[in-house]
């Protein structure tokens, strides 16, 4: 838009009334455009834009006054009232540009210094070529000398304002760049106006077109939508780019360039002016370098702090903790507590990672509030935290702190708009018989995993290493045993009361180790859960059980359904439902013959596990809630989960024949099951008396040694010789 306007102006006859009218019309239109842009876009720095609009209006008034004076007198006197308006406009324009140049951030001393370097260099050129010679011309009228000096001073101010504005990264918007371009056109044209007017040679022409370009750029800047606000930027205000460095270098080289110019021309050298300018530039460059050095030092400290701090919680990170631990081990006897959150993954799965982050921040604040003076708390990664206590803390004080930390973590935390509950397992260790900080941390880790197995808080002892080593060996042997076919399944019948017909069987895994002999599930299943082998082991169980069922079906001895136990880790696997569907398809088994047994703990946290249960139900598989009453025992689970079978834990069956309160829970659970339309299965039935009492209470399914022990073959499993409930 600016180029066509300037081109059209150059085609008009010089000095004609049409040329003057066109020029002033563009100027007035630029002022109107600025006002319209401010009113339409409503910028966040509205005051600065209104000041700029006022300055431009005063400047355009000078143009009109200039043309009227020239048209009336036939010549242009210097100075005139138009020069007064021009010189009054510059402080206003400077104020507007300075207000915009402040940016969104805090003080930027380096940017101010850079602007001072550039404006000092240009001011030195003005002094040597304009101001100095003007002051030496004693015969020149005072007003003419004031005007001649005033323009360079105004231009230096304008240069400083533009340079200051462009040194801030957030000011590099299309709108502010247009302002800078317009100011640059005005600055260049002013230089020629000042020199030529003082010599009486000013005729406008191409330089008037330059002013015209400045007006159009300023009007367009106000109309552009980017003038509404400055964008946030990650570019540091003190950053020195190539163009900025080139401008600074050029400004500082102006002093020696002037010396060379004047020395070559032979007209004498303005030693005082050039010397003063060179000293000022030198001091400014020194100040700039000093600021840069300070900035680098501040950044180095900040980076070192960031490198030692956890970004999410603000606590120390692993690197800082390990360094402090090394210093503590060298200086005395530190105590280390290692904490891992229990239930964090369930929160992440159910409410999302944002809620998980809120939970970690809340836990971090609680830990920091509990530790004594001189202690260090760090986030080691994920949901794991560590605390380093100073040497003066005794073992008893450390154990007391562990108890307080456990209680603090266990309180509800607000995360993702919900009150969530997690717990923690805490391992405690010191540097007894070691000077290796890594060994201290390893001991705390071993103790923490031992705490997860039971107890919630555990102090390290050498026996834990033996247990950890045994677990590692057992895990490796499980891996090899699965490959060698050492595992097998047994099946325990679930019968209908009172006649004892086998309705279904539960698949149970067993391990015949070539050296250890029979290894109970209570030993190897927890290990498989911790090392992740349970996923592969669970897949083998599912495939084997389904294949066995189809064999029985072909032989005509199959029960109605077969149950398979599924762990929480399996339910959390993304492809578990697809695996079940694939196994059913491979074996040709109808989904209605399969029961997936899950525990309350596996699904209590919600999230992926609950979604998996719903997807299994949609597949046609029945869901049984196993060991009901021993986990979280939330009756809400029975409403939210598509459960069809409720397996009442053996602990409620053992004393069912005793009078009084012992049978209350078993009675209540069968009533709940009936009310919700669920099939209740009493587990662990070992005597005929228990079976009879359960039948009397309303149970119609039972499982236990009284009806049959787990066995491999159908005949041995009691399919053909079921026991009826004795008559009362």
XYZ file of C-alpha atoms in Angstrom:
728
model
C 0.000 0.000 0.000
C 2.865 2.389 0.802
C 4.695 1.793 -2.485
C 1.687 2.619 -4.736
C 0.991 5.731 -2.677
C 4.579 6.966 -3.084
C 4.631 6.045 -6.779
C 1.406 7.947 -7.468
C 2.831 10.989 -5.638
C 5.991 10.984 -7.788
C 3.861 11.162 -10.957
C 2.265 14.477 -9.968
C 3.824 17.760 -11.136
C 6.396 19.132 -8.640
C 5.104 21.992 -6.544
C 1.597 21.766 -7.963
C -1.506 22.265 -5.889
C -2.611 18.701 -6.774
C 0.677 17.353 -5.448
C 0.298 19.231 -2.149
C -3.352 18.228 -1.810
C -2.538 14.575 -2.480
C 0.362 14.637 0.015
C -1.668 16.141 2.844
C -4.635 13.905 2.096
C -2.395 10.848 2.618
C -1.083 12.375 5.856
C -4.551 13.073 7.238
C -5.701 9.619 6.125
C -2.808 8.088 8.085
C -3.969 9.897 11.249
C -7.560 8.760 10.640
C -6.310 5.178 10.080
C -4.435 5.261 13.386
C -7.494 6.447 15.267
C -9.703 3.863 13.550
C -7.214 1.098 14.239
C -6.983 1.994 17.926
C -10.763 2.102 18.314
C -11.282 -1.168 16.405
C -8.433 -3.269 17.812
C -8.456 -1.876 21.378
C -4.763 -2.578 22.098
C -3.576 -3.499 25.572
C -1.134 -0.550 25.381
C -3.763 1.910 24.220
C -2.180 4.986 25.842
C 1.019 4.584 23.829
C -0.932 4.311 20.567
C -3.024 7.399 21.345
C 0.173 9.355 22.067
C 1.603 8.192 18.726
C -1.576 9.257 16.938
C -1.340 12.692 18.579
C 2.307 13.049 17.560
C 1.538 12.116 13.966
C -1.377 14.578 13.897
C 0.930 17.383 15.045
C 3.470 16.372 12.408
C 0.830 16.403 9.652
C -0.274 19.814 10.906
C 3.298 20.947 10.250
C 3.028 19.661 6.688
C -0.199 21.591 6.111
C 1.286 24.727 7.694
C 4.365 24.345 5.471
C 2.283 24.115 2.294
C -0.003 27.000 3.244
C 2.991 29.207 4.065
C 4.766 28.317 0.846
C 1.606 28.818 -1.235
C 0.846 32.208 0.342
C 4.369 33.636 0.278
C 5.591 31.803 -2.812
C 8.608 30.583 -0.855
C 9.401 28.677 2.312
C 11.048 30.691 5.103
C 13.414 28.790 7.415
C 12.527 28.444 10.220
C 8.744 28.876 10.172
C 5.697 27.908 12.206
C 5.784 24.548 10.419
C 9.231 23.857 11.952
C 7.818 24.647 15.379
C 5.046 22.071 14.833
C 7.574 19.505 13.572
C 9.843 20.023 16.573
C 6.861 19.807 18.941
C 5.734 16.561 17.293
C 9.014 14.738 17.876
C 8.835 14.597 21.719
C 5.280 13.267 21.447
C 6.311 10.624 18.897
C 9.276 9.739 21.100
C 7.012 9.319 24.131
C 4.668 6.990 22.228
C 7.499 4.862 20.839
C 9.184 4.759 24.252
C 5.974 3.536 25.895
C 5.644 0.776 23.316
C 9.340 -0.044 23.590
C 9.081 -1.028 27.252
C 7.651 -4.452 26.279
C 5.822 -6.886 28.555
C 8.747 -7.975 30.690
C 10.742 -6.305 33.426
C 13.623 -3.849 33.052
C 16.014 -4.650 30.219
C 19.233 -2.729 30.906
C 21.088 -4.401 28.061
C 18.432 -3.232 25.596
C 18.726 0.322 26.920
C 22.485 0.220 26.522
C 22.186 -1.082 22.954
C 19.780 1.738 22.097
C 22.185 4.225 23.679
C 25.099 2.868 21.613
C 23.159 3.250 18.351
C 21.780 6.707 19.172
C 25.208 7.915 20.401
C 26.793 6.846 17.129
C 24.173 8.645 15.048
C 24.306 11.644 17.370
C 28.062 11.833 16.836
C 27.543 11.977 13.062
C 24.988 14.758 13.492
C 27.305 16.701 15.746
C 30.226 16.515 13.378
C 28.316 17.405 10.216
C 25.395 19.553 11.443
C 25.414 20.692 15.062
C 29.100 21.601 15.301
C 29.232 23.636 12.110
C 25.926 25.311 12.995
C 27.208 26.425 16.389
C 30.320 27.868 14.764
C 28.310 30.027 12.330
C 27.995 33.172 14.422
C 26.335 35.054 11.594
C 23.411 32.671 11.330
C 20.205 33.904 13.022
C 19.513 32.379 16.429
C 16.146 30.834 15.497
C 17.651 29.200 12.411
C 20.465 27.721 14.499
C 17.985 26.464 17.102
C 15.875 24.788 14.400
C 18.933 23.341 12.718
C 20.170 21.877 16.013
C 16.679 20.819 17.107
C 16.135 18.432 14.220
C 19.274 16.330 14.881
C 18.429 16.169 18.588
C 14.904 15.032 17.715
C 16.262 12.460 15.280
C 18.629 11.066 17.900
C 15.666 10.739 20.277
C 13.657 9.002 17.560
C 16.564 6.665 16.821
C 16.902 5.742 20.489
C 13.173 5.021 20.787
C 13.079 2.791 17.679
C 16.270 0.953 18.652
C 14.906 0.414 22.151
C 11.647 -0.947 20.775
C 13.332 -3.444 18.479
C 15.736 -4.800 21.125
C 12.875 -6.633 22.846
C 11.825 -9.892 21.223
C 8.138 -9.498 22.080
C 8.055 -6.235 20.110
C 8.836 -7.961 16.829
C 5.231 -8.121 15.676
C 4.062 -7.047 12.192
C 2.471 -3.945 13.677
C 5.526 -2.749 15.579
C 7.798 -3.632 12.677
C 5.681 -1.315 10.499
C 6.127 1.423 13.088
C 9.888 0.870 13.012
C 9.981 0.988 9.197
C 7.958 4.205 9.206
C 10.235 5.761 11.821
C 13.265 4.744 9.768
C 11.880 6.480 6.659
C 11.195 9.569 8.766
C 14.707 9.469 10.234
C 16.458 9.217 6.848
C 14.343 11.958 5.323
C 14.938 14.173 8.366
C 18.672 13.880 7.916
C 18.450 15.207 4.385
C 15.856 17.818 5.368
C 18.115 19.163 8.112
C 21.235 19.340 5.966
C 19.537 20.709 2.843
C 17.254 23.173 4.665
C 20.160 24.737 6.532
C 21.924 25.166 3.165
C 18.783 26.500 1.467
C 18.698 23.632 -1.024
C 15.582 21.752 0.195
C 13.169 21.011 -2.632
C 11.259 17.992 -1.304
C 10.910 15.573 -4.200
C 11.963 12.041 -3.359
C 12.367 12.957 0.308
C 8.733 14.043 0.536
C 7.860 10.618 -0.882
C 9.905 9.122 1.952
C 7.813 11.003 4.532
C 4.734 9.774 2.705
C 5.925 6.172 3.077
C 6.394 6.776 6.803
C 2.810 8.014 7.191
C 1.327 5.049 5.342
C 3.413 2.568 7.386
C 2.237 4.125 10.646
C -1.399 4.096 9.632
C -1.100 0.457 8.507
C 0.590 -0.444 11.808
C -2.463 0.723 13.761
C -4.858 -1.142 11.476
C -2.976 -4.460 11.713
C -4.566 -6.918 14.232
C -1.168 -7.715 15.780
C -1.186 -4.311 17.489
C -3.702 -5.634 20.031
C -1.139 -7.354 22.192
C 2.424 -8.520 22.187
C 2.918 -12.274 21.932
C 4.685 -14.265 24.623
C 8.104 -15.321 23.400
C 10.803 -17.615 24.684
C 13.547 -15.407 23.163
C 15.583 -13.759 25.909
C 15.638 -9.980 25.844
C 19.437 -9.923 26.203
C 20.045 -12.256 23.276
C 22.412 -10.748 20.668
C 21.518 -11.835 17.157
C 23.590 -11.296 14.025
C 21.678 -8.191 12.886
C 21.769 -6.644 16.327
C 25.480 -7.306 16.628
C 26.062 -5.772 13.187
C 24.186 -2.599 14.193
C 26.174 -2.293 17.427
C 29.444 -2.861 15.621
C 28.571 -0.250 12.992
C 27.649 2.300 15.679
C 30.886 1.804 17.602
C 32.958 2.100 14.402
C 31.452 5.485 13.541
C 34.035 7.362 15.648
C 37.116 5.950 13.854
C 35.236 6.221 10.535
C 34.700 9.966 11.125
C 38.381 10.399 11.949
C 39.341 8.732 8.674
C 36.755 10.730 6.723
C 37.779 14.120 8.093
C 41.470 13.298 7.918
C 41.154 12.300 4.279
C 39.003 15.308 3.347
C 41.549 17.691 4.845
C 38.904 20.041 6.305
C 40.086 19.612 9.858
C 39.111 17.069 12.503
C 36.538 17.683 15.220
C 38.780 16.216 17.893
C 36.665 17.214 20.876
C 33.392 15.877 19.500
C 34.855 12.663 18.098
C 36.899 12.076 21.256
C 33.891 12.587 23.525
C 31.778 10.320 21.307
C 34.467 7.631 21.253
C 34.756 7.710 25.062
C 30.968 7.523 25.449
C 30.770 4.575 23.038
C 33.642 2.831 24.810
C 31.984 3.212 28.211
C 28.672 1.996 26.832
C 30.325 -1.077 25.294
C 32.084 -1.801 28.601
C 28.751 -1.499 30.411
C 27.195 -3.795 27.797
C 29.922 -6.394 28.279
C 29.635 -6.124 32.065
C 25.896 -6.683 31.810
C 26.436 -9.614 29.489
C 28.928 -11.195 31.902
C 26.520 -10.730 34.800
C 23.703 -12.201 32.722
C 25.813 -15.233 31.849
C 26.642 -15.737 35.528
C 22.987 -15.448 36.524
C 21.982 -17.873 33.794
C 24.690 -20.313 34.842
C 23.387 -20.263 38.406
C 19.824 -20.652 37.155
C 20.752 -23.555 34.908
C 22.627 -25.219 37.741
C 19.588 -24.799 39.952
C 17.301 -26.193 37.232
C 19.658 -29.120 36.716
C 19.322 -29.945 40.408
C 15.577 -29.362 40.757
C 12.547 -31.419 39.754
C 10.521 -29.394 37.272
C 7.085 -30.629 38.391
C 7.297 -30.510 42.194
C 10.098 -28.006 42.761
C 11.892 -30.504 44.992
C 15.496 -31.558 44.544
C 15.974 -34.147 41.806
C 17.953 -37.406 41.806
C 21.208 -35.721 40.742
C 21.147 -33.273 43.619
C 20.120 -35.957 46.097
C 22.953 -38.272 45.096
C 25.492 -35.456 45.456
C 24.198 -34.486 48.884
C 24.160 -38.132 49.904
C 27.815 -38.500 48.891
C 28.720 -35.465 51.012
C 26.680 -36.802 53.935
C 28.316 -40.235 53.787
C 31.756 -38.605 53.786
C 30.851 -36.339 56.723
C 28.877 -38.574 59.068
C 26.124 -41.158 59.373
C 23.087 -40.152 57.313
C 19.692 -41.801 57.307
C 17.897 -42.295 53.978
C 14.181 -42.887 53.504
C 12.939 -44.023 50.101
C 9.191 -43.710 49.450
C 7.111 -45.178 46.641
C 3.429 -44.329 46.237
C 0.990 -47.245 46.237
C -2.060 -46.623 44.082
C -0.576 -43.821 41.981
C -0.974 -45.728 38.710
C -4.669 -46.245 39.404
C -5.133 -42.474 39.826
C -3.306 -41.852 36.545
C -5.415 -44.428 34.710
C -8.724 -43.291 36.134
C -8.400 -39.485 36.192
C -5.587 -38.778 33.733
C -1.991 -37.629 33.913
C -2.912 -34.065 34.872
C -4.559 -35.384 38.041
C -1.513 -37.571 38.618
C 0.704 -34.488 38.429
C -1.527 -32.657 40.916
C -1.263 -35.645 43.238
C 2.542 -35.660 43.035
C 2.683 -31.926 43.770
C 0.389 -32.332 46.784
C 2.415 -35.250 48.159
C 5.659 -33.316 47.619
C 4.309 -30.394 49.655
C 3.313 -32.709 52.493
C 6.701 -34.391 52.581
C 8.500 -31.044 52.596
C 6.311 -29.885 55.497
C 7.128 -32.942 57.615
C 10.915 -33.173 57.318
C 13.130 -31.574 59.979
C 15.517 -28.684 59.438
C 18.654 -29.688 57.554
C 16.968 -32.593 55.774
C 16.597 -32.858 52.003
C 13.572 -34.235 50.187
C 13.851 -35.142 46.505
C 11.721 -36.618 43.771
C 13.745 -39.481 42.356
C 11.504 -40.003 39.348
C 7.947 -41.169 38.677
C 6.147 -41.584 42.003
C 9.314 -42.225 44.026
C 10.641 -39.780 46.632
C 13.719 -39.830 48.880
C 14.591 -38.036 52.102
C 18.119 -37.500 53.427
C 18.302 -36.826 57.152
C 21.266 -35.075 58.786
C 23.721 -37.111 60.944
C 22.215 -35.876 64.220
C 18.940 -37.683 63.489
C 18.876 -40.972 65.379
C 17.418 -44.212 64.116
C 14.477 -43.784 66.494
C 13.805 -40.263 65.189
C 14.027 -41.591 61.647
C 11.495 -44.341 62.359
C 9.172 -41.797 63.972
C 9.453 -39.571 60.897
C 8.643 -42.537 58.662
C 5.437 -43.113 60.618
C 4.464 -39.433 60.268
C 5.225 -39.452 56.553
C 3.099 -42.552 56.053
C 0.193 -40.897 57.859
C 0.632 -37.643 55.895
C 0.617 -39.407 52.537
C -2.410 -41.500 53.445
C -4.659 -38.447 53.922
C -6.918 -37.625 50.944
C -5.349 -35.414 48.274
C -7.356 -33.144 45.975
C -6.401 -33.996 42.390
C -8.322 -33.658 39.152
C -11.374 -32.391 41.011
C -11.507 -35.509 43.196
C -10.334 -36.488 46.659
C -8.001 -39.414 45.981
C -6.334 -41.802 48.389
C -2.887 -43.316 48.009
C -0.510 -44.940 50.430
C 3.242 -45.344 50.515
C 5.876 -47.987 51.111
C 8.964 -46.674 52.895
C 12.428 -48.192 52.940
C 14.977 -46.952 55.481
C 18.761 -47.386 55.372
C 21.984 -45.903 56.739
C 25.684 -46.178 55.924
C 26.596 -48.875 58.436
C 29.712 -50.763 57.234
C 29.879 -48.840 53.946
C 31.228 -45.563 52.619
C 29.537 -45.914 49.236
C 26.528 -43.576 48.778
C 25.253 -45.803 45.976
C 25.168 -48.742 48.392
C 23.142 -46.703 50.899
C 20.599 -45.886 48.222
C 20.503 -49.526 47.079
C 19.794 -50.660 50.624
C 16.939 -48.189 50.940
C 15.560 -49.498 47.645
C 15.726 -53.107 48.855
C 13.996 -52.136 52.095
C 11.292 -50.262 50.186
C 10.440 -53.292 48.069
C 10.374 -55.404 51.191
C 7.931 -52.879 52.668
C 5.726 -53.281 49.603
C 5.514 -56.990 50.305
C 4.186 -56.239 53.787
C 4.521 -53.764 56.593
C 4.541 -50.451 54.662
C 7.739 -49.388 56.530
C 10.903 -51.459 56.613
C 14.467 -50.794 57.759
C 17.249 -52.467 55.824
C 18.930 -55.563 57.210
C 21.331 -57.983 55.472
C 18.615 -60.632 55.470
C 16.668 -58.532 52.969
C 19.468 -58.969 50.453
C 19.111 -62.720 50.814
C 15.378 -62.402 50.241
C 15.897 -60.129 47.254
C 18.457 -62.505 45.832
C 16.117 -65.421 46.355
C 13.311 -63.536 44.613
C 15.578 -62.757 41.659
C 16.616 -66.412 41.415
C 13.025 -67.564 41.694
C 11.993 -65.148 38.942
C 14.717 -66.445 36.631
C 13.736 -70.058 37.343
C 10.097 -69.219 36.624
C 11.097 -67.872 33.233
C 13.039 -71.041 32.463
C 10.319 -73.257 33.966
C 7.670 -71.740 31.732
C 9.814 -72.525 28.706
C 10.498 -76.091 29.925
C 6.849 -76.869 30.664
C 7.218 -77.193 34.451
C 3.885 -75.463 35.116
C 0.538 -77.195 34.923
C -3.081 -76.477 35.788
C -5.380 -78.145 38.281
C -9.134 -77.616 38.493
C -11.352 -77.339 41.555
C -15.100 -77.974 41.176
C -17.796 -75.463 42.072
C -20.998 -77.367 42.869
C -24.680 -76.631 43.031
C -26.404 -77.055 46.386
C -27.990 -79.184 47.684
C -27.397 -82.047 45.219
C -23.706 -81.350 44.563
C -23.728 -81.284 40.755
C -20.548 -79.749 39.338
C -21.557 -76.479 37.693
C -18.091 -75.115 36.875
C -14.426 -75.441 37.728
C -11.753 -72.934 38.716
C -8.358 -73.202 37.043
C -5.402 -73.055 39.425
C -1.710 -73.034 38.466
C 0.909 -75.301 40.006
C 4.696 -75.552 39.593
C 6.739 -78.731 39.742
C 10.325 -77.578 40.038
C 12.968 -80.201 39.173
C 15.033 -79.295 42.266
C 12.753 -77.368 44.616
C 9.879 -79.803 44.117
C 6.384 -78.401 44.532
C 6.469 -74.567 44.708
C 3.242 -73.085 46.041
C 1.410 -70.275 44.231
C 1.724 -68.149 47.360
C 5.493 -68.069 46.696
C 5.779 -67.608 42.947
C 2.656 -65.572 42.049
C 3.759 -62.443 44.057
C 7.181 -62.670 42.414
C 5.561 -62.887 38.985
C 3.424 -59.855 39.825
C 6.476 -57.788 40.758
C 8.737 -58.763 37.862
C 6.010 -58.600 35.208
C 6.115 -62.305 34.294
C 2.497 -62.586 35.438
C 1.383 -61.227 32.036
C 3.042 -64.032 30.111
C 2.119 -66.598 32.773
C -1.504 -65.419 32.679
C -1.633 -65.812 28.915
C -0.355 -69.389 29.244
C -3.014 -70.137 31.887
C -5.781 -68.720 29.677
C -4.724 -70.696 26.608
C -4.213 -73.937 28.546
C -7.525 -73.699 30.416
C -9.537 -72.960 27.261
C -7.840 -75.773 25.355
C -8.493 -78.191 28.240
C -12.137 -77.200 28.391
C -12.587 -77.926 24.688
C -10.975 -81.349 25.196
C -13.446 -82.147 27.982
C -16.271 -80.852 25.814
C -15.346 -83.225 23.018
C -15.084 -86.084 25.557
C -18.520 -85.251 26.979
C -17.277 -84.536 30.532
C -17.148 -80.741 30.482
C -18.852 -78.687 33.202
C -20.995 -75.701 32.270
C -18.149 -73.195 32.570
C -14.484 -72.812 33.488
C -12.979 -69.986 35.529
C -9.570 -68.326 35.049
C -7.983 -65.933 37.573
C -6.735 -62.650 36.097
C -4.367 -60.264 37.909
C -4.529 -56.484 38.124
C -1.481 -56.221 35.904
C -3.138 -58.287 33.191
C -6.262 -56.115 33.327
C -4.089 -53.036 32.827
C -2.504 -54.448 29.669
C -3.925 -52.572 26.635
C -4.339 -55.697 24.507
C -5.777 -58.057 27.106
C -9.332 -58.102 25.719
C -7.968 -58.768 22.237
C -5.923 -61.634 23.679
C -9.010 -63.223 25.266
C -10.926 -62.882 22.002
C -8.032 -64.432 20.068
C -7.725 -67.399 22.441
C -11.463 -68.062 22.276
C -11.306 -67.970 18.482
C -8.242 -70.232 18.301
C -9.715 -72.871 20.607
C -13.267 -72.571 19.245
C -14.629 -71.946 22.726
C -17.903 -70.098 23.257
C -17.334 -66.942 25.398
C -20.296 -67.933 27.574
C -18.307 -70.912 28.898
C -15.507 -68.681 30.258
C -15.491 -66.967 33.654
C -12.811 -64.343 34.372
C -12.186 -64.055 38.107
C -10.841 -60.702 39.379
C -10.189 -59.446 42.909
C -11.631 -56.334 44.506
C -8.163 -54.784 44.751
C -7.543 -55.199 41.018
C -10.561 -53.082 40.050
C -11.023 -50.792 43.037
C -8.893 -48.002 41.571
C -11.008 -47.858 38.412
C -9.340 -46.722 35.201
C -8.077 -49.223 32.641
C -8.975 -52.256 34.779
C -12.666 -51.325 34.933
C -12.760 -50.575 31.202
C -11.237 -53.982 30.524
C -13.906 -55.690 32.651
C -16.663 -53.929 30.706
C -15.049 -54.907 27.403
C -14.817 -58.546 28.520
C -18.509 -58.519 29.401
C -19.291 -57.090 25.963
C -17.340 -60.020 24.540
C -19.746 -62.428 26.287
C -17.467 -63.470 29.147
C -18.840 -63.666 32.699
C -17.059 -61.791 35.503
C -16.616 -63.184 39.022
C -15.503 -60.989 41.928
C -13.098 -63.254 43.823
C -12.308 -63.272 47.584
C -15.089 -60.751 48.202
C -14.889 -59.103 51.594
C -11.100 -59.244 52.022
C -10.118 -56.236 49.915
C -11.668 -52.755 49.866
C -15.159 -54.230 50.228
C -16.873 -51.373 48.465
C -20.493 -52.243 47.698
C -20.261 -49.545 45.020
C -18.180 -51.978 42.985
C -21.196 -54.237 42.627
C -23.130 -51.370 41.044
C -20.419 -50.072 38.693
C -18.935 -53.383 37.558
C -20.776 -55.882 35.329
C -20.245 -58.669 37.868
C -22.428 -61.789 37.621
C -20.754 -63.978 40.274
C -19.818 -63.053 43.844
C -17.290 -65.387 45.497
C -17.528 -65.041 49.285
C -14.134 -65.443 50.935
C -13.309 -68.510 53.046
C -12.816 -66.363 56.160
C -16.594 -65.778 56.319
C -17.349 -69.453 55.795
C -15.078 -70.964 58.459
C -17.273 -69.999 61.421
C -20.620 -70.005 59.687
C -21.864 -72.907 61.833
C -21.174 -71.040 65.070
C -24.045 -69.209 66.715
C -24.194 -65.438 67.049
C -22.274 -62.851 65.108
C -20.053 -65.270 63.190
C -22.704 -65.944 60.545
C -23.901 -62.343 60.210
C -21.571 -61.372 57.332
C -22.231 -64.567 55.382
C -25.962 -63.937 55.791
C -25.665 -60.297 54.720
C -23.611 -61.148 51.656
C -26.107 -63.704 50.350
C -28.867 -61.124 50.800
C -26.850 -58.552 48.854
C -26.195 -61.084 46.094
C -29.851 -62.025 45.820
C -30.900 -58.372 45.837
C -28.553 -57.569 42.952
C -29.350 -60.708 40.993
C -25.862 -62.191 41.443
C -24.806 -65.785 41.904
C -23.086 -66.183 45.284
C -20.368 -68.853 45.638
C -19.183 -69.778 49.132
C -15.434 -70.531 49.049
C -13.457 -72.826 51.334
C -16.251 -75.206 52.367
C -14.546 -78.075 54.230
C -17.306 -79.825 56.186
C -20.796 -81.129 55.605
C -22.038 -78.964 58.469
C -20.772 -75.829 56.752
C -22.417 -76.884 53.492
C -25.748 -77.508 55.248
C -25.685 -74.171 57.056
C -24.770 -72.282 53.895
C -27.650 -73.943 52.068
C -29.968 -72.963 54.915
C -28.777 -69.331 54.632
C -29.627 -69.306 50.924
C -26.343 -70.225 49.175
C -26.784 -72.374 46.073
C -23.141 -72.582 44.940
C -20.149 -73.734 46.962
C -16.480 -74.591 46.500
C -14.027 -76.307 48.829
C -12.247 -79.502 49.869
C -15.535 -80.992 51.040
C -16.634 -81.178 47.389
C -13.280 -81.872 45.792
C -9.622 -80.890 45.872
C -7.945 -79.278 42.873
C -6.899 -82.029 40.429
C -5.861 -82.411 36.790
C -8.318 -85.044 35.496
C -12.114 -84.682 35.532
C -12.622 -87.989 37.296
C -10.276 -87.011 40.083
C -11.865 -83.588 40.325
C -15.065 -85.165 41.604
C -17.171 -84.746 38.471
C -18.632 -88.207 38.801
C -18.957 -88.385 42.571
C -20.312 -85.117 43.842
C -21.519 -84.859 47.413
C -25.028 -83.780 48.255
C -25.879 -81.664 51.262
C -27.082 -83.966 54.079
C -30.721 -83.716 54.970
C -31.506 -81.670 58.022
